[in-house]
PDB file of C-alpha atoms and ligand atoms in Angstrom:
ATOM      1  CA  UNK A 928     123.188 231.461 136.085  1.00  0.00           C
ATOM      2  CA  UNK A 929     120.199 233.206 137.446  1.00  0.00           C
ATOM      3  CA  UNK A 930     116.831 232.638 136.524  1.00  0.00           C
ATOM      4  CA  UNK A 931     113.918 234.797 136.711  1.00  0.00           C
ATOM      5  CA  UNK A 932     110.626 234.208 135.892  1.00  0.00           C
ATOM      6  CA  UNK A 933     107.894 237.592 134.920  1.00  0.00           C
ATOM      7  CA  UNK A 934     104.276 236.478 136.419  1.00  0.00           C
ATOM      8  CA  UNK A 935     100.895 237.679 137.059  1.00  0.00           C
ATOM      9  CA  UNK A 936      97.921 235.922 136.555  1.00  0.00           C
ATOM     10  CA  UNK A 937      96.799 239.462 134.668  1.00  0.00           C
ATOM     11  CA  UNK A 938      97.193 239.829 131.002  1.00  0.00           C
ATOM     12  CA  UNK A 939      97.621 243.240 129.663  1.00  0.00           C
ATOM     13  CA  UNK A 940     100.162 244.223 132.768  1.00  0.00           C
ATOM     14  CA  UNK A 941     103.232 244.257 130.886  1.00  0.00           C
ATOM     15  CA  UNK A 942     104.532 240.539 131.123  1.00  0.00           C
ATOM     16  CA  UNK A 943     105.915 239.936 127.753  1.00  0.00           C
ATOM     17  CA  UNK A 944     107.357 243.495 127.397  1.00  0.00           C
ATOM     18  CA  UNK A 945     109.191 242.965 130.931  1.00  0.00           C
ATOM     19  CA  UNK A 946     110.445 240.081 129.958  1.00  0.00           C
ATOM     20  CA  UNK A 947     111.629 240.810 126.236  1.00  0.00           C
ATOM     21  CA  UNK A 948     113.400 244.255 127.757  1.00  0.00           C
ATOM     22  CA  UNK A 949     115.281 242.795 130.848  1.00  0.00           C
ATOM     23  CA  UNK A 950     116.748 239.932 128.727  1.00  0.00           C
ATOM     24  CA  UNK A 951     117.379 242.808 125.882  1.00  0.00           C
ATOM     25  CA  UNK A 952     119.059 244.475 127.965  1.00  0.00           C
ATOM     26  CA  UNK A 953     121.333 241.953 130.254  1.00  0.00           C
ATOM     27  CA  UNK A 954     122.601 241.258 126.801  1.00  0.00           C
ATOM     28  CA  UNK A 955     122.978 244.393 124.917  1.00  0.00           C
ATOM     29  CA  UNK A 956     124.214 246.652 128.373  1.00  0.00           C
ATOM     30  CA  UNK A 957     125.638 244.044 130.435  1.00  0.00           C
ATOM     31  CA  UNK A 958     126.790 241.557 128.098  1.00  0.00           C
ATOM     32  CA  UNK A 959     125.295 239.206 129.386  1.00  0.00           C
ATOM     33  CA  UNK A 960     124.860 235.518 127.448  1.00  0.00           C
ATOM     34  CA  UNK A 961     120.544 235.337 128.078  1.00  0.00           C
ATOM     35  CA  UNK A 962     118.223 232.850 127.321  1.00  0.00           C
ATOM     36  CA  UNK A 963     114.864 233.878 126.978  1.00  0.00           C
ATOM     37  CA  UNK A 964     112.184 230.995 127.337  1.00  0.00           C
ATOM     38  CA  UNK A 965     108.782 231.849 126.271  1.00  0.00           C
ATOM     39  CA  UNK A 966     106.346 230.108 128.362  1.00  0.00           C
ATOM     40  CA  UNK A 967     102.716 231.606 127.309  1.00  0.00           C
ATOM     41  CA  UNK A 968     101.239 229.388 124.761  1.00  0.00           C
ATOM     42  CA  UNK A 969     100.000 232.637 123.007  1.00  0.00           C
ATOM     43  CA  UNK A 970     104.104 232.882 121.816  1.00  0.00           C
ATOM     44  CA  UNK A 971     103.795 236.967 121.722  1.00  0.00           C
ATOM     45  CA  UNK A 972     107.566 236.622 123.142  1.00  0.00           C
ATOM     46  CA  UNK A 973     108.598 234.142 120.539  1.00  0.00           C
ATOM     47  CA  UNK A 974     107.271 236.306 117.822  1.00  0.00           C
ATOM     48  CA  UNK A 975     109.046 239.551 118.996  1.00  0.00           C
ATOM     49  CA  UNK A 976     112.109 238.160 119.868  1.00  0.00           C
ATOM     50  CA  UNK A 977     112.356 235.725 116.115  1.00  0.00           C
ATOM     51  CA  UNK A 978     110.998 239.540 114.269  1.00  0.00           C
ATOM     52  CA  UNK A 979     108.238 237.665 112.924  1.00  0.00           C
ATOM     53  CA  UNK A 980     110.482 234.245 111.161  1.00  0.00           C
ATOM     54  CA  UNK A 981     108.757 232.109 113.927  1.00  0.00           C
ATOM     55  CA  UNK A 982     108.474 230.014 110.421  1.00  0.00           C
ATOM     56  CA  UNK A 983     111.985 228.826 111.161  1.00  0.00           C
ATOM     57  CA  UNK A 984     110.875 226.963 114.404  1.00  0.00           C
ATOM     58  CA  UNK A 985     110.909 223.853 112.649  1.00  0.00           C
ATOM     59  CA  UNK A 986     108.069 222.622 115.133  1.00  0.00           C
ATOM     60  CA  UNK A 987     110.266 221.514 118.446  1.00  0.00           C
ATOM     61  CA  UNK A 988     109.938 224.140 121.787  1.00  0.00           C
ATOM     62  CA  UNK A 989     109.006 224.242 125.250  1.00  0.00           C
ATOM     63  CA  UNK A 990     106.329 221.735 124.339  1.00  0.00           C
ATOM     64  CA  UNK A 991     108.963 219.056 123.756  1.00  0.00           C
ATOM     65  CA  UNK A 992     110.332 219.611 126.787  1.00  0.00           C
ATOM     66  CA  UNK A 993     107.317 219.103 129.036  1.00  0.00           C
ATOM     67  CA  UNK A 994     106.108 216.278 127.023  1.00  0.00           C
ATOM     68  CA  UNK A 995     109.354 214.325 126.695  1.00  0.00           C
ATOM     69  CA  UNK A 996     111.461 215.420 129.031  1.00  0.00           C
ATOM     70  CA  UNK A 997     114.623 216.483 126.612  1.00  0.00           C
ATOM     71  CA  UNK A 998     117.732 216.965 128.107  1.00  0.00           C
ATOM     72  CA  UNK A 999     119.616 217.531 124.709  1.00  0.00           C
ATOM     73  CA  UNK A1000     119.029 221.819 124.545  1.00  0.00           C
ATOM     74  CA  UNK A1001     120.556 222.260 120.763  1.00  0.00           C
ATOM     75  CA  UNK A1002     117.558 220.612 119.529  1.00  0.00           C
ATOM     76  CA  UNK A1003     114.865 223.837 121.009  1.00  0.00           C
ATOM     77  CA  UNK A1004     117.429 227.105 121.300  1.00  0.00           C
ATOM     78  CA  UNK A1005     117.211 229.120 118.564  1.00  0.00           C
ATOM     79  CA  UNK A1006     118.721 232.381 117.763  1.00  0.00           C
ATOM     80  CA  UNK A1007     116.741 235.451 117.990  1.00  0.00           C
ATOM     81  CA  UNK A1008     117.614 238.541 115.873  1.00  0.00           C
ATOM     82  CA  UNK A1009     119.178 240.162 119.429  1.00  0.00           C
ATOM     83  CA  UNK A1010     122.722 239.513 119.910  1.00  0.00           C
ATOM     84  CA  UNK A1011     123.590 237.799 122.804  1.00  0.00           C
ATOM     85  CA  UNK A1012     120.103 236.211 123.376  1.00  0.00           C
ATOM     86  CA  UNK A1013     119.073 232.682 122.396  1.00  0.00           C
ATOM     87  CA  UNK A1014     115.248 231.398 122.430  1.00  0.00           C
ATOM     88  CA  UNK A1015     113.393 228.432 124.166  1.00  0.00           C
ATOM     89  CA  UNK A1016     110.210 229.042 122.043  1.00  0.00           C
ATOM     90  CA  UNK A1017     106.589 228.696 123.019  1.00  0.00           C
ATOM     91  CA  UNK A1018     105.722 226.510 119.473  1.00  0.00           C
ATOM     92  CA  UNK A1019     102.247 225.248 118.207  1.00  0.00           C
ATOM     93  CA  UNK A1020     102.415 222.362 120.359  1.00  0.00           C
ATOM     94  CA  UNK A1021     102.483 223.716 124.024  1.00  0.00           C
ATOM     95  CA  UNK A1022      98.627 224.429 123.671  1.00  0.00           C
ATOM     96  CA  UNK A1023      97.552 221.313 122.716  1.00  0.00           C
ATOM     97  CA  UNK A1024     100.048 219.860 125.485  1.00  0.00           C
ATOM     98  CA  UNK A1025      98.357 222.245 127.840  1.00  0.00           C
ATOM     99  CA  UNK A1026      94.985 220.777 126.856  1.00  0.00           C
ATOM    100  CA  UNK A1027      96.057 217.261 127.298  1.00  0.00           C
ATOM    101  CA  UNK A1028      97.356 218.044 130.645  1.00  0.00           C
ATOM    102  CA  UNK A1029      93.641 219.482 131.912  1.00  0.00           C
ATOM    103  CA  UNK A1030      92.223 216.363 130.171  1.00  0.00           C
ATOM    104  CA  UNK A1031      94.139 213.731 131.878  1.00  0.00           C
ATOM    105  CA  UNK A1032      95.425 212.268 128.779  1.00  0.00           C
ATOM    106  CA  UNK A1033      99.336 213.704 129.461  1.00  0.00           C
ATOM    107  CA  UNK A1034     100.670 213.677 133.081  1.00  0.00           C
ATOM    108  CA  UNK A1035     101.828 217.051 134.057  1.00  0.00           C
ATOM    109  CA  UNK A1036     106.125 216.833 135.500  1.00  0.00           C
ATOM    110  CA  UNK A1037     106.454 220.337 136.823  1.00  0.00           C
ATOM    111  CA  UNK A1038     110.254 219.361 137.263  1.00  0.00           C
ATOM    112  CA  UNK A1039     110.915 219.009 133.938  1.00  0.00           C
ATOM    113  CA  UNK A1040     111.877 222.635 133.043  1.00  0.00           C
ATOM    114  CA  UNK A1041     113.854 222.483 136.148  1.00  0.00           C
ATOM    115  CA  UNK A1042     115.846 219.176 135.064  1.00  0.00           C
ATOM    116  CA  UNK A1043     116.882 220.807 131.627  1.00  0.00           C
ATOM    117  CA  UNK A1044     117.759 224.483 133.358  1.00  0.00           C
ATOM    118  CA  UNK A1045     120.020 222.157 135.908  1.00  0.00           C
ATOM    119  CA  UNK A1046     121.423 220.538 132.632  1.00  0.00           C
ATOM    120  CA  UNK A1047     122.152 224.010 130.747  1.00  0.00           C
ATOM    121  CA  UNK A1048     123.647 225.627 133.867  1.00  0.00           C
ATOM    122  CA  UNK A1049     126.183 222.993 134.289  1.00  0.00           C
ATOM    123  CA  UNK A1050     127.084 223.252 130.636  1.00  0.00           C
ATOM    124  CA  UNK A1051     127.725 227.458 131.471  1.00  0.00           C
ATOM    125  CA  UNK A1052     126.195 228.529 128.589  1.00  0.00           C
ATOM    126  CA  UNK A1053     124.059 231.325 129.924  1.00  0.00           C
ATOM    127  CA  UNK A1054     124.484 234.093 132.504  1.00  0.00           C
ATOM    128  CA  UNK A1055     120.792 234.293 133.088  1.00  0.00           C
ATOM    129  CA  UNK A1056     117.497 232.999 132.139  1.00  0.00           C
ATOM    130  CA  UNK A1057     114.221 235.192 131.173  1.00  0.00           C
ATOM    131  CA  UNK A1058     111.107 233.007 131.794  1.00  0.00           C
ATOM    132  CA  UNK A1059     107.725 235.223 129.824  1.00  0.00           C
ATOM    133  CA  UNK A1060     104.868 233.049 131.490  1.00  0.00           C
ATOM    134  CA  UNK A1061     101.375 233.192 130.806  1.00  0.00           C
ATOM    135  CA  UNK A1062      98.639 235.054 132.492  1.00  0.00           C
ATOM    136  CA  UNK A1063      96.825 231.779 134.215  1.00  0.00           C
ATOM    137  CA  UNK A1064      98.429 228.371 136.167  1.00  0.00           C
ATOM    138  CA  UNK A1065      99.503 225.988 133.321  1.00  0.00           C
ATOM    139  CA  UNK A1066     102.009 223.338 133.435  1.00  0.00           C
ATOM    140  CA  UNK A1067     103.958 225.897 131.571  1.00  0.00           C
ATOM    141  CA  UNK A1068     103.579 228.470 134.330  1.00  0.00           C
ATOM    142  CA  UNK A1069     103.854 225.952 137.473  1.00  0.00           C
ATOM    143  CA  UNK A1070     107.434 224.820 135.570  1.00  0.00           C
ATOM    144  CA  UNK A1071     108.559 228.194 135.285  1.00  0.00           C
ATOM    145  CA  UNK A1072     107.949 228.863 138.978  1.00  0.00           C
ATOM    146  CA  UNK A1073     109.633 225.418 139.876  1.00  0.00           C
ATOM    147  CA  UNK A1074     112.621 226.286 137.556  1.00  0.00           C
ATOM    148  CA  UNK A1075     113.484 230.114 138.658  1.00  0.00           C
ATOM    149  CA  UNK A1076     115.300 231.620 141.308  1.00  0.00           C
ATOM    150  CA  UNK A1077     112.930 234.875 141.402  1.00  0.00           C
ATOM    151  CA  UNK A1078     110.010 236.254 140.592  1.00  0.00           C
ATOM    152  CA  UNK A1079     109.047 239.677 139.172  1.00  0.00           C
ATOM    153  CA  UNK A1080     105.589 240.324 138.907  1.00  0.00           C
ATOM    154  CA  UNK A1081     104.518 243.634 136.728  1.00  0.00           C
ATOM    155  CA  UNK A1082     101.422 245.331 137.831  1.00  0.00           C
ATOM    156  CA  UNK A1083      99.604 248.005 135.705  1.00  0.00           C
ATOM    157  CA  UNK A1084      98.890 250.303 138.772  1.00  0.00           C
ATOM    158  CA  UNK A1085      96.410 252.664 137.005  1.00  0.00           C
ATOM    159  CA  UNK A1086      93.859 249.612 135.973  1.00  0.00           C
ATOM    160  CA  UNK A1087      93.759 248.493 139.714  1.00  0.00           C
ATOM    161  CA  UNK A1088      90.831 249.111 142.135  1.00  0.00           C
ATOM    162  CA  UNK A1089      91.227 248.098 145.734  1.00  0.00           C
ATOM    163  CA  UNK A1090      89.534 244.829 145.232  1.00  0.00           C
ATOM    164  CA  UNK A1091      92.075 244.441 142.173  1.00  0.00           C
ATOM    165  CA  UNK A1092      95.100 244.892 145.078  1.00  0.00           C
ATOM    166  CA  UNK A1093      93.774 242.488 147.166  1.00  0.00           C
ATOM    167  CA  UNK A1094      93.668 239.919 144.346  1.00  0.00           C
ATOM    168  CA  UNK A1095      97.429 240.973 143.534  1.00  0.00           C
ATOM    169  CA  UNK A1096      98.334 240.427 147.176  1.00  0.00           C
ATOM    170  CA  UNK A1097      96.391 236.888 147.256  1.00  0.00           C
ATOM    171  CA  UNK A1098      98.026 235.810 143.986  1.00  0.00           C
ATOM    172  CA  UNK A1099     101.463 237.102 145.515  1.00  0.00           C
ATOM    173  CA  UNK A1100     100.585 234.433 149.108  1.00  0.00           C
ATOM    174  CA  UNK A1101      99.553 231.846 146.803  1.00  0.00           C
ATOM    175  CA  UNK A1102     102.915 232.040 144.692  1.00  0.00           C
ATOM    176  CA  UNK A1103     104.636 231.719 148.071  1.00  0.00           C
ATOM    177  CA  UNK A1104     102.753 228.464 148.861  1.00  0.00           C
ATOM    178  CA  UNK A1105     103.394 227.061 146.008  1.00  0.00           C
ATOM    179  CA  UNK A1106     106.983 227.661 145.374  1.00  0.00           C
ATOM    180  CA  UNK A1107     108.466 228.202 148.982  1.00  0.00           C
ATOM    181  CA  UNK A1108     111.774 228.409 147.536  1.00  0.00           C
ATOM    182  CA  UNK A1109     110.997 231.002 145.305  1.00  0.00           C
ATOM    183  CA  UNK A1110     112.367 234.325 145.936  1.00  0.00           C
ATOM    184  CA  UNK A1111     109.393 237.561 145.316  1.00  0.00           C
ATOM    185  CA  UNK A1112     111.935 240.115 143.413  1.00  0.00           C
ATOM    186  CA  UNK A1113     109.642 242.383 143.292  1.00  0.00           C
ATOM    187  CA  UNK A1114     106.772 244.136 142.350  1.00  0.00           C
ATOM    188  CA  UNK A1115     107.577 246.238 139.121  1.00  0.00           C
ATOM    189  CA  UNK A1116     104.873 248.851 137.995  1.00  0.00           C
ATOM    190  CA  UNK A1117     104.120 249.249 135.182  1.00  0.00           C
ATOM    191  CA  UNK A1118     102.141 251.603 132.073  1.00  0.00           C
ATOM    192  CA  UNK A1119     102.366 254.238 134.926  1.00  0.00           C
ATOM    193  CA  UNK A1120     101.228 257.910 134.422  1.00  0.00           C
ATOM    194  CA  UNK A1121     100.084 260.381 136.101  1.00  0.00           C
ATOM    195  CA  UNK A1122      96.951 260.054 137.872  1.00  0.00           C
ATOM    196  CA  UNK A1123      94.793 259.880 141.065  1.00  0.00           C
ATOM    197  CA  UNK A1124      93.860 256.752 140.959  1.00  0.00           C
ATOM    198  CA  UNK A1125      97.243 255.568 139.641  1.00  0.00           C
ATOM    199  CA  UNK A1126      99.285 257.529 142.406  1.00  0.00           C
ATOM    200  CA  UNK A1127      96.797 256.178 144.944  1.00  0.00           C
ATOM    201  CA  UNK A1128      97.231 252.563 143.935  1.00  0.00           C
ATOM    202  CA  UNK A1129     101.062 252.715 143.893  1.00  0.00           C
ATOM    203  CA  UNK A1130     100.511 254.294 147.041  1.00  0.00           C
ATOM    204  CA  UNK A1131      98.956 251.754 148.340  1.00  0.00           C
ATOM    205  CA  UNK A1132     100.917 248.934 146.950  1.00  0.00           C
ATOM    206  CA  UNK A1133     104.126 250.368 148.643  1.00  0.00           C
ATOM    207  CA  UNK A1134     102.325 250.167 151.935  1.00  0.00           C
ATOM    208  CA  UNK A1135      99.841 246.744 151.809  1.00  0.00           C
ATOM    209  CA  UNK A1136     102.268 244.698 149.508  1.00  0.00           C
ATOM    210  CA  UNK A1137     103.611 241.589 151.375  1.00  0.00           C
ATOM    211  CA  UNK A1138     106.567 242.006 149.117  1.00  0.00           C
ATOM    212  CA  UNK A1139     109.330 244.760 148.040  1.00  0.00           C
ATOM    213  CA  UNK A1140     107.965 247.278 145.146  1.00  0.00           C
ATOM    214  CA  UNK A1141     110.594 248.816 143.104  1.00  0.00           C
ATOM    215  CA  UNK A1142     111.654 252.411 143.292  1.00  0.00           C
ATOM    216  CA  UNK A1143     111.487 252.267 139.500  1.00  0.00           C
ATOM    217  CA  UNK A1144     108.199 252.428 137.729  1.00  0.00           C
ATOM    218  CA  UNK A1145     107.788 251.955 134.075  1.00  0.00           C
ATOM    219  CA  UNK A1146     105.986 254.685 132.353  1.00  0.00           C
ATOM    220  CA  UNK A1147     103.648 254.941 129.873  1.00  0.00           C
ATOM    221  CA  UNK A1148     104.847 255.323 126.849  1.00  0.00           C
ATOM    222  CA  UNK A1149     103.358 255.129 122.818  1.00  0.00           C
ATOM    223  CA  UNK A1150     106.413 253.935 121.788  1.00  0.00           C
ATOM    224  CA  UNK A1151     106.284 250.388 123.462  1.00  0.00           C
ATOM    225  CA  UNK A1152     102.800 249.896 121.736  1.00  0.00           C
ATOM    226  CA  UNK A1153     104.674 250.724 118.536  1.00  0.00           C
ATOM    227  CA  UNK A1154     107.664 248.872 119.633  1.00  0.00           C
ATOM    228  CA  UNK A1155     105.097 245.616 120.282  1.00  0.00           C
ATOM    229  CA  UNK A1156     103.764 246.386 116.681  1.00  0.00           C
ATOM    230  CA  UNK A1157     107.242 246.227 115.206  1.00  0.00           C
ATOM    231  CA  UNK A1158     108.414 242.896 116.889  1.00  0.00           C
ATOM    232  CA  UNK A1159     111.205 244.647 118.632  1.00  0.00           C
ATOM    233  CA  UNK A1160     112.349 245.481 122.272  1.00  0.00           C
ATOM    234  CA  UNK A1161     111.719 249.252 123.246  1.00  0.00           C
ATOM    235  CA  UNK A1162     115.145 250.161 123.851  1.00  0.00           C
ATOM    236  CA  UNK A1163     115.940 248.885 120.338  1.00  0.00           C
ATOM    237  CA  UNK A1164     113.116 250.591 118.906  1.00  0.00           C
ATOM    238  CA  UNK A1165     113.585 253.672 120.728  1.00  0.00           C
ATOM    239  CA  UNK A1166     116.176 253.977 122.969  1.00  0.00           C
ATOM    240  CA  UNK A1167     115.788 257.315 124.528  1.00  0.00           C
ATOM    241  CA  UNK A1168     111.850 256.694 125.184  1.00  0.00           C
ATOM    242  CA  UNK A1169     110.188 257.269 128.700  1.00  0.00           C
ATOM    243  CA  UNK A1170     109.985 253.392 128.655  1.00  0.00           C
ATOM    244  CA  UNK A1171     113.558 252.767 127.488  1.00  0.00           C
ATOM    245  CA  UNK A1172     114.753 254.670 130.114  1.00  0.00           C
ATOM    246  CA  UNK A1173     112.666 253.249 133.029  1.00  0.00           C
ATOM    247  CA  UNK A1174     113.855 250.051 131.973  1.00  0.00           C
ATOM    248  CA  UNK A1175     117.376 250.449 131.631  1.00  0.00           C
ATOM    249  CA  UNK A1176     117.124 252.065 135.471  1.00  0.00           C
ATOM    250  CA  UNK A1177     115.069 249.249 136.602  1.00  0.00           C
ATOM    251  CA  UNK A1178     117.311 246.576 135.179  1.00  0.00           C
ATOM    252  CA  UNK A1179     120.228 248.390 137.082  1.00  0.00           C
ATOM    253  CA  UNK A1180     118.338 248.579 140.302  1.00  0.00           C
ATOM    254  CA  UNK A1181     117.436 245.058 140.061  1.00  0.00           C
ATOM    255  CA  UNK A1182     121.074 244.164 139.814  1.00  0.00           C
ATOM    256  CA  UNK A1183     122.007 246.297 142.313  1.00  0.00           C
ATOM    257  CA  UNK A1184     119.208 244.465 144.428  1.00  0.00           C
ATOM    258  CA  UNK A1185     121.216 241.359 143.857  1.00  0.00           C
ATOM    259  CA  UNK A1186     124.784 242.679 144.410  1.00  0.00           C
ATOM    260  CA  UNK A1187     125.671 242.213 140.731  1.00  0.00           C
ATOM    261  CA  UNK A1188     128.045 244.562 138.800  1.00  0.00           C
ATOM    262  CA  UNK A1189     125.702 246.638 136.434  1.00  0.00           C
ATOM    263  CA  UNK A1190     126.725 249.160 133.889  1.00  0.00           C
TER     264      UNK A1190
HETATM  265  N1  LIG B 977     105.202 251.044 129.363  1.00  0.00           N
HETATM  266  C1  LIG B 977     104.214 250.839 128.476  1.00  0.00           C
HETATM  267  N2  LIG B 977     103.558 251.897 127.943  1.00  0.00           N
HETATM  268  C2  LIG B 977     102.535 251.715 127.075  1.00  0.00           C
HETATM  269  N3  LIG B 977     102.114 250.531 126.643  1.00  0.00           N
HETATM  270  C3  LIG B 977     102.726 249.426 127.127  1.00  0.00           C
HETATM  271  C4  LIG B 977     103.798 249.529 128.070  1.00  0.00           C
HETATM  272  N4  LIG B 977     104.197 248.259 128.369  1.00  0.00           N
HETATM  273  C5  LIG B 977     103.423 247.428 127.645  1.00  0.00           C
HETATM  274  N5  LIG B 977     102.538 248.132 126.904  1.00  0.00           N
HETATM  275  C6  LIG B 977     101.535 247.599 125.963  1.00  0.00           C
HETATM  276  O1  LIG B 977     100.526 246.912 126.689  1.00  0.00           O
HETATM  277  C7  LIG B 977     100.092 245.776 125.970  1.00  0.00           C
HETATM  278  C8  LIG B 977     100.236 244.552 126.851  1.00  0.00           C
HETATM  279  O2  LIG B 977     101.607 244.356 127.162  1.00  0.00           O
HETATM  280  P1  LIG B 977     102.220 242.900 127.302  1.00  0.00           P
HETATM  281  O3  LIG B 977     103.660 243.071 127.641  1.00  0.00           O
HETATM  282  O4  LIG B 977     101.906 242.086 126.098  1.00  0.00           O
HETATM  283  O5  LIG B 977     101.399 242.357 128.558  1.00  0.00           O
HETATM  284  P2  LIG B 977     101.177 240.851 129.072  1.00  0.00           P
HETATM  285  O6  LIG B 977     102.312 240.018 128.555  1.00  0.00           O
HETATM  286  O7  LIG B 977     101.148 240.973 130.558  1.00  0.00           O
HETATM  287  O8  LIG B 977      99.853 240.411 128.522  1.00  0.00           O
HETATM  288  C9  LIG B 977     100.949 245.699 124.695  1.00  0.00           C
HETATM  289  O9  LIG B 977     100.235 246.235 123.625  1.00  0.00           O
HETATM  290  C10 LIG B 977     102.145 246.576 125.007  1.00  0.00           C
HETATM  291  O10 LIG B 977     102.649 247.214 123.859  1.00  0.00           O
HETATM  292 MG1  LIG B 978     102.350 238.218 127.465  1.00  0.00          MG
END
């Protein structure tokens, strides 16, 4: 089971879209048996992979699992309307959790994400595990990173000034010192088009970035926003998009990356 976990301590870059498309497609092209675990309080993953019937939740998520430390999984995987790919939802609760953590009135275990993963691995349920996480440190986030065997970390080239690269490199040496064991996938770039300043900044990402950037950039495309609107992945929404495509490349050099069959 491999586990990967989509970071940047940016919102906007392309986290949750990442995220919903590679597990959308491990399971749709590779046939792959994901789970996708929404870590970002916000729950814009949650909501787009459930099409909206995040009613259904019957309250118990991620939350539970940093607060209590549950080791039984039927109780917070939940089918999503994607074949192949089950849900660890970010539910109404992993806010306040959050909150209680910063307060001191809940004691943060980082491992606990880890513990249940370890759990669910042994049990072969899932070839691999999407982690969305949030665009700041949480416990949420820090679990993620503890829990996942690599990292990808989108980066919306075009919105970048230099100062903005030198923050993505600092985040990138901070990630390392946190989570030594944690292996850097990747850079993927993302909402790319053509530009200057965007050409320049991938430019300069290839050569200043203490870690590999993909070949394959995602482009900009209108019909992820609309695909975001609808609650459904791009390549479900429209396969054959700029996005789609970029995607469905990227997820194949990404494999490739790892020495796993790809399609
Ligand atoms: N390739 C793309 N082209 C155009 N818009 C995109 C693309 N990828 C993501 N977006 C849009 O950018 C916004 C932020 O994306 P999102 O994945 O939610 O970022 P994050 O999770 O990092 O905050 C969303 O409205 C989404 O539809
Ligand atoms: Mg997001």
């Amino acid at each position: 089971m491999r586990t990967y976990a989509i970071v940047n301590r940016k919102g906007g870059v392309g986290k949750t879209t990442t995220a919903v498309e590679l597990a959308f497609i491990l399971a749709t092209s590779c046939e792959q048996r994901v789970l996708f675990i929404d870590a970002d309080s916000q729950g814009d993953g949650t909501a787009l992979m459930m099409g909206g019937r995040t009613d259904q939740l019957e309250g118990a998520g991620l939350a539970e699992v940093l607060r209590y430390d549950l080791a039984y999984y039927p109780d917070v995987i939940y089918t999503t309307d994607i074949a192949g790919v089950d849900i660890l939802p970010a539910t109404e609760g992993l806010g306040d959790f959050e909150l209680e953590c910063l307060l001191g009135q809940e004691r943060a275990d980082l491992n606990r994400l880890r513990s249940l993963l370890d759990v669910i691995a042994e049990d072969g349920e899932y070839d691999a595990v999407v982690i969305d996480c949030p665009p700041y440190y949480s416990v949420s986030c820090l679990s993620a990173l503890a829990a996942c065997d690599s990292i990808i970390i989108p980066a919306d080239c075009s919105a970048y000034s230099t100062t903005g690269m030198a923050g993505l490199v600092r985040q990138i040496d901070n990630i390392r010192r946190a989570c030594p064991q944690v292996n850097v996938a990747g850079v993927l770039v993302t909402q790319w088009h053509r530009s200057s300043v965007g050409e320049d900044a991938v430019q300069t990402l290839r050569e200043e970035s203490p870690v590999p950037i993909f070949r394959t950039v995602i482009r900009r495309s209108d019909k992820a926003v609309e695909s975001t609107w609808a609650r459904e992945p791009v390549g479900n929404w429209s396969p054959f998009s700029a996005a789609a495509r970029d995607y469905r490349a990227w997820v194949a050099e990404l494999l490739e990356q790892e020495g796993q069959n790809h399609v």
